Coordinates of N, CA, C and O in Angstrom, one line a residue:
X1 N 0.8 -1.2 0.0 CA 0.0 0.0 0.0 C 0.9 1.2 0.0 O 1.8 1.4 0.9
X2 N 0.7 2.0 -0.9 CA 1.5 3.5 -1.1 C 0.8 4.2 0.4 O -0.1 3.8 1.1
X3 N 2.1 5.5 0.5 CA 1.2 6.3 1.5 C 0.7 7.4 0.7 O 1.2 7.9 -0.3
X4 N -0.2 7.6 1.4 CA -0.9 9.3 0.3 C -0.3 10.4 0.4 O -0.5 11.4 -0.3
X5 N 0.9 10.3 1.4 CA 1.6 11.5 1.3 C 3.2 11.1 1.8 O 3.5 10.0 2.3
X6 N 4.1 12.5 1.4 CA 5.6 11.3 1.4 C 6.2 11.7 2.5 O 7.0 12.6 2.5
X7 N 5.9 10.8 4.0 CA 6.5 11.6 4.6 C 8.0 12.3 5.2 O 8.3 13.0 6.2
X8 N 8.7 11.8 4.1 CA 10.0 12.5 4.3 C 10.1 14.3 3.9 O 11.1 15.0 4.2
X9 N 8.7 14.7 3.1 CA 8.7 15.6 2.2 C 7.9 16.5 3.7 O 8.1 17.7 3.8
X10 N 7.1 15.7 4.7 CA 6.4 16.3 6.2 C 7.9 16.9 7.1 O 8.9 16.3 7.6
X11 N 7.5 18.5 6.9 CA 8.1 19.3 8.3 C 7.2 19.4 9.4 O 6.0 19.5 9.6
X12 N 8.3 19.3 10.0 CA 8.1 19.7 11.8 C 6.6 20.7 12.1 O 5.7 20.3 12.9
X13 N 6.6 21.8 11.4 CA 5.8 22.8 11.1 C 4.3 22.2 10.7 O 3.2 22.4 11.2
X14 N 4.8 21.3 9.6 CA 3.4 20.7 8.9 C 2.6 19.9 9.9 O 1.4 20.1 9.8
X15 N 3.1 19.0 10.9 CA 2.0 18.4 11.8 C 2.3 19.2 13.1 O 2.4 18.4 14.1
X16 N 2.4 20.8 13.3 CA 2.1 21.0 14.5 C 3.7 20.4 15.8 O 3.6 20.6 17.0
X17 N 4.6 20.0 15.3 CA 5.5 19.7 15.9 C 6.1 20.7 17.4 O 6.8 21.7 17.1
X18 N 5.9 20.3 18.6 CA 6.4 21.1 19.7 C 7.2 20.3 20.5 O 6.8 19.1 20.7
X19 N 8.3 20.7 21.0 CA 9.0 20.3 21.9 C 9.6 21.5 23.1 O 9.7 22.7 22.9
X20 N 9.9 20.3 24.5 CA 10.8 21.5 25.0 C 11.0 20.7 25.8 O 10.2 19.8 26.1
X21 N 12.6 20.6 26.7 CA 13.2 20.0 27.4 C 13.0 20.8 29.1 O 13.2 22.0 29.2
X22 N 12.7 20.4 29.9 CA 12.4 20.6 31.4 C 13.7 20.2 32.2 O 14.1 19.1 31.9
X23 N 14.4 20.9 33.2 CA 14.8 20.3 33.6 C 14.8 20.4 35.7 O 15.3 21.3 36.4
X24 N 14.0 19.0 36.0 CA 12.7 19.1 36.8 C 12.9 17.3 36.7 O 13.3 16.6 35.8
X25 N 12.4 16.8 38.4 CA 12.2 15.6 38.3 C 10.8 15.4 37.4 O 10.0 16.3 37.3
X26 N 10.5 14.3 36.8 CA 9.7 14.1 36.0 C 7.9 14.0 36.6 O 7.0 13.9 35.8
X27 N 7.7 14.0 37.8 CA 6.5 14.5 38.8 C 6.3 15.5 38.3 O 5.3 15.6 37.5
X28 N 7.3 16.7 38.5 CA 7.0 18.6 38.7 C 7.2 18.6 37.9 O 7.0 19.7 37.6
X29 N 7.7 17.8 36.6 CA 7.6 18.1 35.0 C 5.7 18.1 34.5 O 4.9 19.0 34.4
X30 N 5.4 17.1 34.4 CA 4.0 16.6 34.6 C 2.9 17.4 34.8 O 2.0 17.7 34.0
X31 N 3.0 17.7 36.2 CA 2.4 18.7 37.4 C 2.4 20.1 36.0 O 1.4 20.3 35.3
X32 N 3.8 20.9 35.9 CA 4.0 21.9 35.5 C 3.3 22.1 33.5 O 2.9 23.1 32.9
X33 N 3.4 20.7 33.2 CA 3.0 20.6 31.9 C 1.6 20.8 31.5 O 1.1 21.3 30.5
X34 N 0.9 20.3 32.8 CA -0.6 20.3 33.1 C -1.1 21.5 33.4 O -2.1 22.0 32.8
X35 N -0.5 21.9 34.3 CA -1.0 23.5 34.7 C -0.8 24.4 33.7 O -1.6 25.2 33.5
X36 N 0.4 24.4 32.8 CA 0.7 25.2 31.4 C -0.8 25.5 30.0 O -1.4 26.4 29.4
X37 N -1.1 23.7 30.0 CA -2.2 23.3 29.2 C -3.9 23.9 29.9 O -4.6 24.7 29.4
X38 N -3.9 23.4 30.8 CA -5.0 24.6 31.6 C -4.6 26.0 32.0 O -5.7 26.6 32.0
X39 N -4.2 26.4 32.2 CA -4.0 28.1 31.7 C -4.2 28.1 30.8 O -5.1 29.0 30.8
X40 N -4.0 27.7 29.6 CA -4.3 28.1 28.1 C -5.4 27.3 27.1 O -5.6 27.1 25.9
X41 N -6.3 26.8 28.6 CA -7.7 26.7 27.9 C -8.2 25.1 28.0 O -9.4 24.8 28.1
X42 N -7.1 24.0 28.1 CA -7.2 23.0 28.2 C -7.7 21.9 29.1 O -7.4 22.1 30.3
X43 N -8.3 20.8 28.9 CA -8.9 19.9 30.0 C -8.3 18.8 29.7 O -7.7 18.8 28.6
X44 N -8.2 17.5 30.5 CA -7.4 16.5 30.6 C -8.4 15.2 30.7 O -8.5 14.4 31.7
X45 N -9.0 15.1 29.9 CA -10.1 13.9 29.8 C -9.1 12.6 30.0 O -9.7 11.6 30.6
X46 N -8.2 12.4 29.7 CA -7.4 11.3 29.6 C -6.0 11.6 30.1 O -5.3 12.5 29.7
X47 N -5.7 10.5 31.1 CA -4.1 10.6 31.5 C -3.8 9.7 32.4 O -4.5 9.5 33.4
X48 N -2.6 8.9 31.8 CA -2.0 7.9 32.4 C -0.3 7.7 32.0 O 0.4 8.5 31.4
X49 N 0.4 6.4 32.4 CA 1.3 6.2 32.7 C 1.8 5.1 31.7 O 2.0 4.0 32.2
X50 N 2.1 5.3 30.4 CA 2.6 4.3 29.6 C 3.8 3.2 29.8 O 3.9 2.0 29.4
X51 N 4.9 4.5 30.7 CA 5.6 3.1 31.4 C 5.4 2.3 32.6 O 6.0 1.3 32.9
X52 N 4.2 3.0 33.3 CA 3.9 2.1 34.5 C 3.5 0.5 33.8 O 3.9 -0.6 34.1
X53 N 2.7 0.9 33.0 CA 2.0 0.2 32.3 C 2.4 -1.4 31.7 O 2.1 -2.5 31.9
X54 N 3.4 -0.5 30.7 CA 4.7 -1.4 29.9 C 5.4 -2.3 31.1 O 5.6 -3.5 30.8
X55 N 5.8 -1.9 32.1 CA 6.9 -2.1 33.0 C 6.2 -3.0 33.6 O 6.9 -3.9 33.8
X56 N 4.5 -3.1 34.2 CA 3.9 -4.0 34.8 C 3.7 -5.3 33.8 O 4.4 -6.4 33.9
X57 N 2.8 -5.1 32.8 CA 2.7 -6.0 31.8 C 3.8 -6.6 31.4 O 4.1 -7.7 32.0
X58 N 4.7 -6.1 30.4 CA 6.0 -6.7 30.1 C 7.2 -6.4 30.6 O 8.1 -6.4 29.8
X59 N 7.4 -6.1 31.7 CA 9.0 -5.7 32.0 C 9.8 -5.5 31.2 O 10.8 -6.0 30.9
X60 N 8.9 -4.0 30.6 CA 9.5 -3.3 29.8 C 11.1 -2.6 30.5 O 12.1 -2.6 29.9
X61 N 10.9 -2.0 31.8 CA 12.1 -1.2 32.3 C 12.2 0.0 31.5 O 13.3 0.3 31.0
X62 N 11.3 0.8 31.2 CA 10.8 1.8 30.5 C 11.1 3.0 31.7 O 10.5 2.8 32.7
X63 N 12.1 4.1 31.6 CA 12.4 5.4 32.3 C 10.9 5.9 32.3 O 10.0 5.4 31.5
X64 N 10.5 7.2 33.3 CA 9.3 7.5 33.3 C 8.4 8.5 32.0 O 8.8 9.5 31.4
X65 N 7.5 7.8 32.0 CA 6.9 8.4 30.5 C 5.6 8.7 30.7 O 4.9 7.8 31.2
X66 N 4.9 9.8 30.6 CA 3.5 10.1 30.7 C 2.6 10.8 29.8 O 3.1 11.8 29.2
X67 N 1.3 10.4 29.3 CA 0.3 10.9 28.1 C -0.4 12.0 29.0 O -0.9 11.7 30.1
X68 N -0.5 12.8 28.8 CA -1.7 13.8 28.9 C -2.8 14.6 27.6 O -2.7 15.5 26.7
X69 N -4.1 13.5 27.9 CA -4.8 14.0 26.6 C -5.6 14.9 26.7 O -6.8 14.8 27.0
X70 N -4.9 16.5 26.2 CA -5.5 17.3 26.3 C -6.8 17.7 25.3 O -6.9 17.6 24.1
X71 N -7.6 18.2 26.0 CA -8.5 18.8 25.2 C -9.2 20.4 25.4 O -9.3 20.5 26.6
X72 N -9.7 21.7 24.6 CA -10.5 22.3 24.7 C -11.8 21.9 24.3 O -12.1 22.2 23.1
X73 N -12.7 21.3 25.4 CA -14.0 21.6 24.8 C -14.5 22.2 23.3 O -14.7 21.4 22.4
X74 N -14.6 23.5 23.2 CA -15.0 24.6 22.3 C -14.8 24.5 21.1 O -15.6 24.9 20.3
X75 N -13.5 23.9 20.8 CA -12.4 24.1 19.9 C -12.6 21.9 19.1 O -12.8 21.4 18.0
X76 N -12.6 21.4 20.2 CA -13.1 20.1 20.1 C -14.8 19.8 19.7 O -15.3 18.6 19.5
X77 N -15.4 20.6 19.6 CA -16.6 20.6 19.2 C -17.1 21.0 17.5 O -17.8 20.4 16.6
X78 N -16.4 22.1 17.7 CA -16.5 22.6 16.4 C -15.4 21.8 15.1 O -15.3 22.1 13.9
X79 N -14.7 21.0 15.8 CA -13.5 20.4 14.7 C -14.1 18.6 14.4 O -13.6 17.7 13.7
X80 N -15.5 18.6 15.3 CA -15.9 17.6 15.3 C -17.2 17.7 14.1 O -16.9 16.9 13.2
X81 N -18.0 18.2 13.9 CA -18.7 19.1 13.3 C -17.9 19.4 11.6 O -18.6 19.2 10.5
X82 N -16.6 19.9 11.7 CA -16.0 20.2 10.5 C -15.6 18.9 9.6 O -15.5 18.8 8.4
X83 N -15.4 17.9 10.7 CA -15.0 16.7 10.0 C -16.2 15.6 10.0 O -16.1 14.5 9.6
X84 N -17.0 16.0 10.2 CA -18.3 14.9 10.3 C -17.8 13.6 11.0 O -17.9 12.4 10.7
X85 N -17.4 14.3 12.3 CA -17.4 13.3 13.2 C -15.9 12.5 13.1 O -15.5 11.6 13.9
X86 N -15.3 12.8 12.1 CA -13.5 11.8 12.1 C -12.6 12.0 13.1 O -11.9 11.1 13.6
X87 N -12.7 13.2 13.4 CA -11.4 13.7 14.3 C -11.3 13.4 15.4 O -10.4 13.5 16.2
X88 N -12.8 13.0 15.7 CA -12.6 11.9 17.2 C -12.0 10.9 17.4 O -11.8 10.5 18.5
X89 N -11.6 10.4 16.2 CA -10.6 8.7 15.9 C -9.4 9.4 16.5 O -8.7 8.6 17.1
X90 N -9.0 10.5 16.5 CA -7.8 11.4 17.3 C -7.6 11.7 18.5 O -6.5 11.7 19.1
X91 N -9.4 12.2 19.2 CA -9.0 12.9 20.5 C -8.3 11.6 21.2 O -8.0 10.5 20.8
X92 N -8.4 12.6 22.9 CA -7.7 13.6 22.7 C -6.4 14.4 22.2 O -5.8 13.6 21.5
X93 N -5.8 15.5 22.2 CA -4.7 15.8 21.5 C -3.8 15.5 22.7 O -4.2 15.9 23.8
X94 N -2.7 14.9 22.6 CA -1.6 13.8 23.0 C -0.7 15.1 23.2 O -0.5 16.1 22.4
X95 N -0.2 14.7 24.5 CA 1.2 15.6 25.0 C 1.7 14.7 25.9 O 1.1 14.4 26.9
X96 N 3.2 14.2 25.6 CA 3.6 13.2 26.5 C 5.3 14.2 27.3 O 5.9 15.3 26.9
X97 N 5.3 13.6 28.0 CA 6.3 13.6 28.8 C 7.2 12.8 29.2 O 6.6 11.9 29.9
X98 N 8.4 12.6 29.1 CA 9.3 11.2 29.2 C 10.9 12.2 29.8 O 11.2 13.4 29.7
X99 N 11.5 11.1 30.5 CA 12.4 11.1 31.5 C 13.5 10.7 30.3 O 13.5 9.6 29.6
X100 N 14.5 11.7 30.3 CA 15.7 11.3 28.5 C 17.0 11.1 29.6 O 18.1 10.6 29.3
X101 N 16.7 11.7 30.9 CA 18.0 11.3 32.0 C 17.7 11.7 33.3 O 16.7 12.5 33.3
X102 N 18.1 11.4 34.6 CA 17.5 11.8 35.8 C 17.5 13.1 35.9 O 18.6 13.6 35.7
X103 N 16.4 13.9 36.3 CA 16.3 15.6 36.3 C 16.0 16.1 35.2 O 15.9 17.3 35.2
X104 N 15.8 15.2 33.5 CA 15.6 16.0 32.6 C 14.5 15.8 31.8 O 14.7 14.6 31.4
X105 N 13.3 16.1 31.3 CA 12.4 15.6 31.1 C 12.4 16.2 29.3 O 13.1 17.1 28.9
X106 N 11.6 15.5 28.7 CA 11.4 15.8 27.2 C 10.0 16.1 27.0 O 9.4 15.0 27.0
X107 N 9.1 17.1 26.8 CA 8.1 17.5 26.3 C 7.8 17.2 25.1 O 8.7 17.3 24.3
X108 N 6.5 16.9 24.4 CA 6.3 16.2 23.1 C 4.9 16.5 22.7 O 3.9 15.9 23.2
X109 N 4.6 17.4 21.8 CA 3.5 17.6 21.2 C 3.1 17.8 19.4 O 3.5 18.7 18.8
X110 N 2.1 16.5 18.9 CA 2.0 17.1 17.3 C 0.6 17.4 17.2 O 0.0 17.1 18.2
X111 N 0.0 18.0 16.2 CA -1.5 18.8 16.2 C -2.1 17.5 15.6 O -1.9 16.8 14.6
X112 N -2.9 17.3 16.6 CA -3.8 16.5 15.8 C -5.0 16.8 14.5 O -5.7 16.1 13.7
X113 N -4.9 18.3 14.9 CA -5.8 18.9 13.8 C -4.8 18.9 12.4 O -5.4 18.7 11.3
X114 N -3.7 19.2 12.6 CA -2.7 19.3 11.3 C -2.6 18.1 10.4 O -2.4 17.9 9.2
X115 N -2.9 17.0 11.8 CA -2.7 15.8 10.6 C -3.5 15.2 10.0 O -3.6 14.5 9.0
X116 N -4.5 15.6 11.0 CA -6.1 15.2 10.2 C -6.3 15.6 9.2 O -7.1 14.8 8.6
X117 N -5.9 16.7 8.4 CA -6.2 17.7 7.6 C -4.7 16.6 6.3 O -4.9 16.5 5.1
X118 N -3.7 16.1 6.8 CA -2.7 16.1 5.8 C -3.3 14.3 5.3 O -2.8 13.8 4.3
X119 N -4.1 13.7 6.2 CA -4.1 12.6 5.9 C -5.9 12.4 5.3 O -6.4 11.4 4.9
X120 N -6.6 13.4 5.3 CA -7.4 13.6 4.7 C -8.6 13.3 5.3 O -9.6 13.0 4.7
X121 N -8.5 13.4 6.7 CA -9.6 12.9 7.7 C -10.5 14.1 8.1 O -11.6 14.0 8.8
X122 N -9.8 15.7 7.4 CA -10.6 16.6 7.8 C -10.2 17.3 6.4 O -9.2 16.9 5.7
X123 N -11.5 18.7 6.3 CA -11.5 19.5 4.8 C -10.2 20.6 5.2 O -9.9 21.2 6.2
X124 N -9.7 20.6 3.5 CA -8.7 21.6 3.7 C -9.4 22.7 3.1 O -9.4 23.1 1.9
X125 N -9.9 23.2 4.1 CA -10.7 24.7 4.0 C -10.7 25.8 5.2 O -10.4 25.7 6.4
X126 N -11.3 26.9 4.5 CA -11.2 28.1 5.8 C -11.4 27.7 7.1 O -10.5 27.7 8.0
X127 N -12.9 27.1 7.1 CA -12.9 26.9 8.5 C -12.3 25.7 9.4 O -12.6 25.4 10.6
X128 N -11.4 24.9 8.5 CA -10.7 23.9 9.2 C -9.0 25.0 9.5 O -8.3 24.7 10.4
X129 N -8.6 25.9 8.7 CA -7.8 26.3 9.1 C -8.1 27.3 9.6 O -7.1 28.1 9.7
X130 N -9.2 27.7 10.1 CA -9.2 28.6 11.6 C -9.1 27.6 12.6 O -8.3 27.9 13.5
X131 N -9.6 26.5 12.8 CA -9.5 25.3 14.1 C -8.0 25.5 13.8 O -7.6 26.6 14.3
X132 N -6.9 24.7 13.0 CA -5.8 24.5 13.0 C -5.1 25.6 13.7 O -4.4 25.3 14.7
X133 N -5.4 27.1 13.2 CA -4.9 28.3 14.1 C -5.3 28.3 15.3 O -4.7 29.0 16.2
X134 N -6.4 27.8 15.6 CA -6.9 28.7 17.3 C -5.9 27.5 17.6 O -4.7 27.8 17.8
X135 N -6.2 26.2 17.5 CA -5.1 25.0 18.3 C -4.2 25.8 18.4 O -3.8 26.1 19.5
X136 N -3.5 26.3 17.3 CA -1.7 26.4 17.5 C -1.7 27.5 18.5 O -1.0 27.2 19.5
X137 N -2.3 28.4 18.6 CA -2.2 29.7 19.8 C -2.3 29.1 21.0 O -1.4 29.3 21.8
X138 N -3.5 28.2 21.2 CA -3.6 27.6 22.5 C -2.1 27.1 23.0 O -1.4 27.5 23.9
X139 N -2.0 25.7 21.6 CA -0.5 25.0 22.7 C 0.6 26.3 22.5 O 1.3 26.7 23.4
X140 N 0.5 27.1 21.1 CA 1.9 27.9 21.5 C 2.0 28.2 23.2 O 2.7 27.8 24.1
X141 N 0.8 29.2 23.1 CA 0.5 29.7 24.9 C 1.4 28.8 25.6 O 2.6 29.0 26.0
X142 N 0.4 27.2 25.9 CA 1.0 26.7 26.4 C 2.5 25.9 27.1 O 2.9 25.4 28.1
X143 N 3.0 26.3 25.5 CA 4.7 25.8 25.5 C 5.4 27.2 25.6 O 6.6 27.0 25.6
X144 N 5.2 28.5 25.7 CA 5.6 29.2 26.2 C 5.7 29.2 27.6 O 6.8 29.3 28.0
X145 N 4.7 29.1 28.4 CA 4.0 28.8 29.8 C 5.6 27.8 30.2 O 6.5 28.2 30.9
X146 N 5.5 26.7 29.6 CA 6.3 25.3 29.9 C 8.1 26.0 29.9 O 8.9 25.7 30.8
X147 N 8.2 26.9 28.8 CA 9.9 26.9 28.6 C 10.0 28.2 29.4 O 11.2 28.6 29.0
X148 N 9.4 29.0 30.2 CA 9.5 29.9 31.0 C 9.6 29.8 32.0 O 9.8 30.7 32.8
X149 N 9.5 28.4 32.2 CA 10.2 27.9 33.7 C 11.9 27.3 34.4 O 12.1 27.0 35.6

């Protein structure tokens, strides 16, 4: 099966790509990542512990790693609506957190709305790229929030 799009030809930019390095035991990383995301609008319908998880099940030995699935209501409604309902195969939008050494944490976020749009699950039209823009303000906000610490 071809892919519909090539993704070597996909920048960082194109799905919403955010990072930022913390350096913070990976608790007050978490803690701090969450409070960043609610300041800037977001709710946390989903959140758990991928390596607790891994590490129970298969003795993975996985350093600490955490999903926070954020969502805005407002913003998740109306992008539900634009896509006739697809873009929920996505919520929530995924912001993980992972331990790269003791005291140093890695922040990790891609737009779920950007890729919906590149893999054809949402219309590439005006009002899917106003959703695309309000998202990016929100997490910008929010990874500002994050690297200001």
């Amino acid at each position: 099966m071809a892919l519909p799009i090539d993704p070597e030809a996909i920048e960082s930019e194109d799905i919403g790509e955010k990072r930022a390095s913390l350096e913070m035991d990976h608790e007050a990383a978490v803690d701090h990542v969450r409070t960043a995301f609610e300041d800037a609008g977001f709710g946390f319908p989903a959140e758990f512990s991928p390596s607790e998880l891994l590490n129970e099940k298969v003795d993975a030995d996985r350093d600490p790693y955490y999903f926070l699935g954020a969502c805005n209501p407002a913003v998740a409604d109306r992008a539900l609506d634009a896509s006739d309902g697809r873009i929920g195969g996505l919520f929530p939008c995924g912001v993980v957190v992972w331990q790269t050494e003791p005291g140093v944490q890695e922040v990790y976020h891609v737009s779920i709305m950007r890729i919906a749009r590149l893999v054809g699950m949402a219309p590439d039209d005006d009002e899917w790229a106003d959703i695309v823009a309000q998202t990016g303000e929100l997490v910008d906000e929010a990874f500002a929030a994050i690297e200001s610490e």
